[in-house]
Amino acid sequence: MHNDLTLTFAFMEPPFESARGATVFRLLSEAVEGGFNVNVFAYEGAVLMPFARQKQHANAVHGRNEIEENHPLPKDWVTALFAAASARGVRFDWVNCGLCVDER
């Protein structure tokens, strides 16, 4: 599918801080599935969303190890969005703010 319609999102929510990050990923997914090209400009804490060294972690409060907790990782969501866009024939671009990356 070729589409010239593009949505651009500015994203500043760091991973694991609140439900806002999951909401943005839902919006991005809907945009890709809807056939839109998508640009994401990540700044502030959001530059850590695609960070490759993220690891699942245990939840000591609930007494679960990392396998039992099965915590979703933002880096996997970003990877899935690239794959979904490719399958739909639309463009998905993720750009991190360079200054924000350097600060972190």
JSON list of C-alpha atoms in Angstrom, two decimals:
[
{"chain": "A", "resi": 1, "resn": "MET", "atom": "CA", "xyz": [0.00, 0.00, 0.00]},
{"chain": "A", "resi": 2, "resn": "HIS", "atom": "CA", "xyz": [1.41, 3.36, -0.98]},
{"chain": "A", "resi": 3, "resn": "ASN", "atom": "CA", "xyz": [0.24, 6.23, 1.14]},
{"chain": "A", "resi": 4, "resn": "ASP", "atom": "CA", "xyz": [1.35, 9.84, 1.22]},
{"chain": "A", "resi": 5, "resn": "LEU", "atom": "CA", "xyz": [-0.44, 10.54, 4.50]},
{"chain": "A", "resi": 6, "resn": "THR", "atom": "CA", "xyz": [2.01, 10.97, 7.34]},
{"chain": "A", "resi": 7, "resn": "LEU", "atom": "CA", "xyz": [1.46, 11.43, 11.05]},
{"chain": "A", "resi": 8, "resn": "THR", "atom": "CA", "xyz": [4.21, 12.85, 13.24]},
{"chain": "A", "resi": 9, "resn": "PHE", "atom": "CA", "xyz": [4.40, 12.25, 16.98]},
{"chain": "A", "resi": 10, "resn": "ALA", "atom": "CA", "xyz": [6.59, 14.00, 19.54]},
{"chain": "A", "resi": 11, "resn": "PHE", "atom": "CA", "xyz": [7.21, 11.60, 22.41]},
{"chain": "A", "resi": 12, "resn": "MET", "atom": "CA", "xyz": [8.92, 12.44, 25.69]},
{"chain": "A", "resi": 13, "resn": "GLU", "atom": "CA", "xyz": [7.71, 9.77, 28.16]},
{"chain": "A", "resi": 14, "resn": "PRO", "atom": "CA", "xyz": [10.49, 7.57, 29.61]},
{"chain": "A", "resi": 15, "resn": "PRO", "atom": "CA", "xyz": [10.03, 3.80, 29.71]},
{"chain": "A", "resi": 16, "resn": "PHE", "atom": "CA", "xyz": [8.35, 2.23, 32.74]},
{"chain": "A", "resi": 17, "resn": "GLU", "atom": "CA", "xyz": [7.16, 5.53, 34.25]},
{"chain": "A", "resi": 18, "resn": "SER", "atom": "CA", "xyz": [3.43, 5.58, 33.52]},
{"chain": "A", "resi": 19, "resn": "ALA", "atom": "CA", "xyz": [0.66, 4.34, 31.26]},
{"chain": "A", "resi": 20, "resn": "ARG", "atom": "CA", "xyz": [1.28, 7.25, 28.87]},
{"chain": "A", "resi": 21, "resn": "GLY", "atom": "CA", "xyz": [4.05, 5.31, 27.13]},
{"chain": "A", "resi": 22, "resn": "ALA", "atom": "CA", "xyz": [1.77, 2.35, 26.46]},
{"chain": "A", "resi": 23, "resn": "THR", "atom": "CA", "xyz": [-0.89, 4.76, 25.16]},
{"chain": "A", "resi": 24, "resn": "VAL", "atom": "CA", "xyz": [1.57, 6.29, 22.68]},
{"chain": "A", "resi": 25, "resn": "PHE", "atom": "CA", "xyz": [2.53, 2.82, 21.45]},
{"chain": "A", "resi": 26, "resn": "ARG", "atom": "CA", "xyz": [-1.16, 2.02, 20.94]},
{"chain": "A", "resi": 27, "resn": "LEU", "atom": "CA", "xyz": [-1.61, 5.23, 18.93]},
{"chain": "A", "resi": 28, "resn": "LEU", "atom": "CA", "xyz": [1.48, 4.47, 16.84]},
{"chain": "A", "resi": 29, "resn": "SER", "atom": "CA", "xyz": [0.25, 0.94, 16.19]},
{"chain": "A", "resi": 30, "resn": "GLU", "atom": "CA", "xyz": [-3.20, 2.16, 15.13]},
{"chain": "A", "resi": 31, "resn": "ALA", "atom": "CA", "xyz": [-1.61, 4.71, 12.79]},
{"chain": "A", "resi": 32, "resn": "VAL", "atom": "CA", "xyz": [0.57, 2.04, 11.14]},
{"chain": "A", "resi": 33, "resn": "GLU", "atom": "CA", "xyz": [-2.33, -0.42, 10.90]},
{"chain": "A", "resi": 34, "resn": "GLY", "atom": "CA", "xyz": [-4.44, 2.37, 9.42]},
{"chain": "A", "resi": 35, "resn": "GLY", "atom": "CA", "xyz": [-1.93, 2.73, 6.59]},
{"chain": "A", "resi": 36, "resn": "PHE", "atom": "CA", "xyz": [-0.30, 5.97, 7.66]},
{"chain": "A", "resi": 37, "resn": "ASN", "atom": "CA", "xyz": [3.39, 6.72, 7.39]},
{"chain": "A", "resi": 38, "resn": "VAL", "atom": "CA", "xyz": [4.61, 7.56, 10.88]},
{"chain": "A", "resi": 39, "resn": "ASN", "atom": "CA", "xyz": [7.40, 9.80, 12.14]},
{"chain": "A", "resi": 40, "resn": "VAL", "atom": "CA", "xyz": [8.36, 9.70, 15.80]},
{"chain": "A", "resi": 41, "resn": "PHE", "atom": "CA", "xyz": [10.60, 12.30, 17.36]},
{"chain": "A", "resi": 42, "resn": "ALA", "atom": "CA", "xyz": [11.66, 11.03, 20.78]},
{"chain": "A", "resi": 43, "resn": "TYR", "atom": "CA", "xyz": [13.14, 13.45, 23.26]},
{"chain": "A", "resi": 44, "resn": "GLU", "atom": "CA", "xyz": [13.81, 13.65, 26.98]},
{"chain": "A", "resi": 45, "resn": "GLY", "atom": "CA", "xyz": [13.21, 10.22, 28.55]},
{"chain": "A", "resi": 46, "resn": "ALA", "atom": "CA", "xyz": [11.59, 8.72, 25.44]},
{"chain": "A", "resi": 47, "resn": "VAL", "atom": "CA", "xyz": [15.01, 8.34, 23.82]},
{"chain": "A", "resi": 48, "resn": "LEU", "atom": "CA", "xyz": [15.39, 5.30, 26.07]},
{"chain": "A", "resi": 49, "resn": "MET", "atom": "CA", "xyz": [12.34, 3.52, 24.60]},
{"chain": "A", "resi": 50, "resn": "PRO", "atom": "CA", "xyz": [14.33, 1.70, 21.86]},
{"chain": "A", "resi": 51, "resn": "PHE", "atom": "CA", "xyz": [17.40, 1.17, 24.11]},
{"chain": "A", "resi": 52, "resn": "ALA", "atom": "CA", "xyz": [18.72, -2.26, 23.05]},
{"chain": "A", "resi": 53, "resn": "ARG", "atom": "CA", "xyz": [20.04, -3.31, 26.46]},
{"chain": "A", "resi": 54, "resn": "GLN", "atom": "CA", "xyz": [16.67, -3.30, 28.23]},
{"chain": "A", "resi": 55, "resn": "LYS", "atom": "CA", "xyz": [16.10, -6.49, 30.21]},
{"chain": "A", "resi": 56, "resn": "GLN", "atom": "CA", "xyz": [13.09, -8.02, 31.83]},
{"chain": "A", "resi": 57, "resn": "HIS", "atom": "CA", "xyz": [13.12, -7.72, 35.58]},
{"chain": "A", "resi": 58, "resn": "ALA", "atom": "CA", "xyz": [11.61, -9.46, 38.55]},
{"chain": "A", "resi": 59, "resn": "ASN", "atom": "CA", "xyz": [8.87, -8.01, 40.74]},
{"chain": "A", "resi": 60, "resn": "ALA", "atom": "CA", "xyz": [9.94, -8.62, 44.33]},
{"chain": "A", "resi": 61, "resn": "VAL", "atom": "CA", "xyz": [6.79, -6.99, 45.69]},
{"chain": "A", "resi": 62, "resn": "HIS", "atom": "CA", "xyz": [4.67, -9.69, 44.04]},
{"chain": "A", "resi": 63, "resn": "GLY", "atom": "CA", "xyz": [7.28, -12.43, 44.52]},
{"chain": "A", "resi": 64, "resn": "ARG", "atom": "CA", "xyz": [7.74, -13.08, 40.80]},
{"chain": "A", "resi": 65, "resn": "ASN", "atom": "CA", "xyz": [10.93, -13.68, 38.87]},
{"chain": "A", "resi": 66, "resn": "GLU", "atom": "CA", "xyz": [11.49, -12.02, 35.48]},
{"chain": "A", "resi": 67, "resn": "ILE", "atom": "CA", "xyz": [9.95, -14.96, 33.59]},
{"chain": "A", "resi": 68, "resn": "GLU", "atom": "CA", "xyz": [6.80, -14.99, 35.75]},
{"chain": "A", "resi": 69, "resn": "GLU", "atom": "CA", "xyz": [6.51, -11.20, 35.61]},
{"chain": "A", "resi": 70, "resn": "ASN", "atom": "CA", "xyz": [6.84, -11.25, 31.79]},
{"chain": "A", "resi": 71, "resn": "HIS", "atom": "CA", "xyz": [7.16, -7.47, 31.71]},
{"chain": "A", "resi": 72, "resn": "PRO", "atom": "CA", "xyz": [6.86, -6.02, 28.18]},
{"chain": "A", "resi": 73, "resn": "LEU", "atom": "CA", "xyz": [9.87, -4.09, 27.00]},
{"chain": "A", "resi": 74, "resn": "PRO", "atom": "CA", "xyz": [9.49, -0.84, 25.03]},
{"chain": "A", "resi": 75, "resn": "LYS", "atom": "CA", "xyz": [12.38, -1.80, 22.75]},
{"chain": "A", "resi": 76, "resn": "ASP", "atom": "CA", "xyz": [10.32, -4.79, 21.59]},
{"chain": "A", "resi": 77, "resn": "TRP", "atom": "CA", "xyz": [7.33, -2.55, 20.89]},
{"chain": "A", "resi": 78, "resn": "VAL", "atom": "CA", "xyz": [9.49, -0.28, 18.76]},
{"chain": "A", "resi": 79, "resn": "THR", "atom": "CA", "xyz": [10.85, -3.28, 16.84]},
{"chain": "A", "resi": 80, "resn": "ALA", "atom": "CA", "xyz": [7.30, -4.58, 16.31]},
{"chain": "A", "resi": 81, "resn": "LEU", "atom": "CA", "xyz": [6.22, -1.21, 14.93]},
{"chain": "A", "resi": 82, "resn": "PHE", "atom": "CA", "xyz": [9.01, -1.28, 12.34]},
{"chain": "A", "resi": 83, "resn": "ALA", "atom": "CA", "xyz": [7.96, -4.81, 11.33]},
{"chain": "A", "resi": 84, "resn": "ALA", "atom": "CA", "xyz": [4.25, -3.89, 11.15]},
{"chain": "A", "resi": 85, "resn": "ALA", "atom": "CA", "xyz": [5.01, -0.85, 9.01]},
{"chain": "A", "resi": 86, "resn": "SER", "atom": "CA", "xyz": [7.10, -2.94, 6.64]},
{"chain": "A", "resi": 87, "resn": "ALA", "atom": "CA", "xyz": [4.30, -5.52, 6.35]},
{"chain": "A", "resi": 88, "resn": "ARG", "atom": "CA", "xyz": [1.76, -2.75, 5.62]},
{"chain": "A", "resi": 89, "resn": "GLY", "atom": "CA", "xyz": [4.01, -1.05, 3.09]},
{"chain": "A", "resi": 90, "resn": "VAL", "atom": "CA", "xyz": [4.19, 2.19, 5.05]},
{"chain": "A", "resi": 91, "resn": "ARG", "atom": "CA", "xyz": [7.13, 4.09, 6.47]},
{"chain": "A", "resi": 92, "resn": "PHE", "atom": "CA", "xyz": [7.93, 4.16, 10.18]},
{"chain": "A", "resi": 93, "resn": "ASP", "atom": "CA", "xyz": [10.75, 6.47, 11.26]},
{"chain": "A", "resi": 94, "resn": "TRP", "atom": "CA", "xyz": [12.01, 6.84, 14.84]},
{"chain": "A", "resi": 95, "resn": "VAL", "atom": "CA", "xyz": [14.41, 9.71, 15.52]},
{"chain": "A", "resi": 96, "resn": "ASN", "atom": "CA", "xyz": [15.98, 10.29, 18.92]},
{"chain": "A", "resi": 97, "resn": "CYS", "atom": "CA", "xyz": [17.01, 13.79, 19.98]},
{"chain": "A", "resi": 98, "resn": "GLY", "atom": "CA", "xyz": [20.80, 13.69, 19.95]},
{"chain": "A", "resi": 99, "resn": "LEU", "atom": "CA", "xyz": [21.20, 16.11, 22.87]},
{"chain": "A", "resi": 100, "resn": "CYS", "atom": "CA", "xyz": [18.76, 14.06, 24.94]},
{"chain": "A", "resi": 101, "resn": "VAL", "atom": "CA", "xyz": [20.66, 10.86, 24.19]},
{"chain": "A", "resi": 102, "resn": "ASP", "atom": "CA", "xyz": [23.92, 12.52, 25.20]},
{"chain": "A", "resi": 103, "resn": "GLU", "atom": "CA", "xyz": [22.40, 13.65, 28.50]},
{"chain": "A", "resi": 104, "resn": "ARG", "atom": "CA", "xyz": [21.42, 10.11, 29.32]}
]
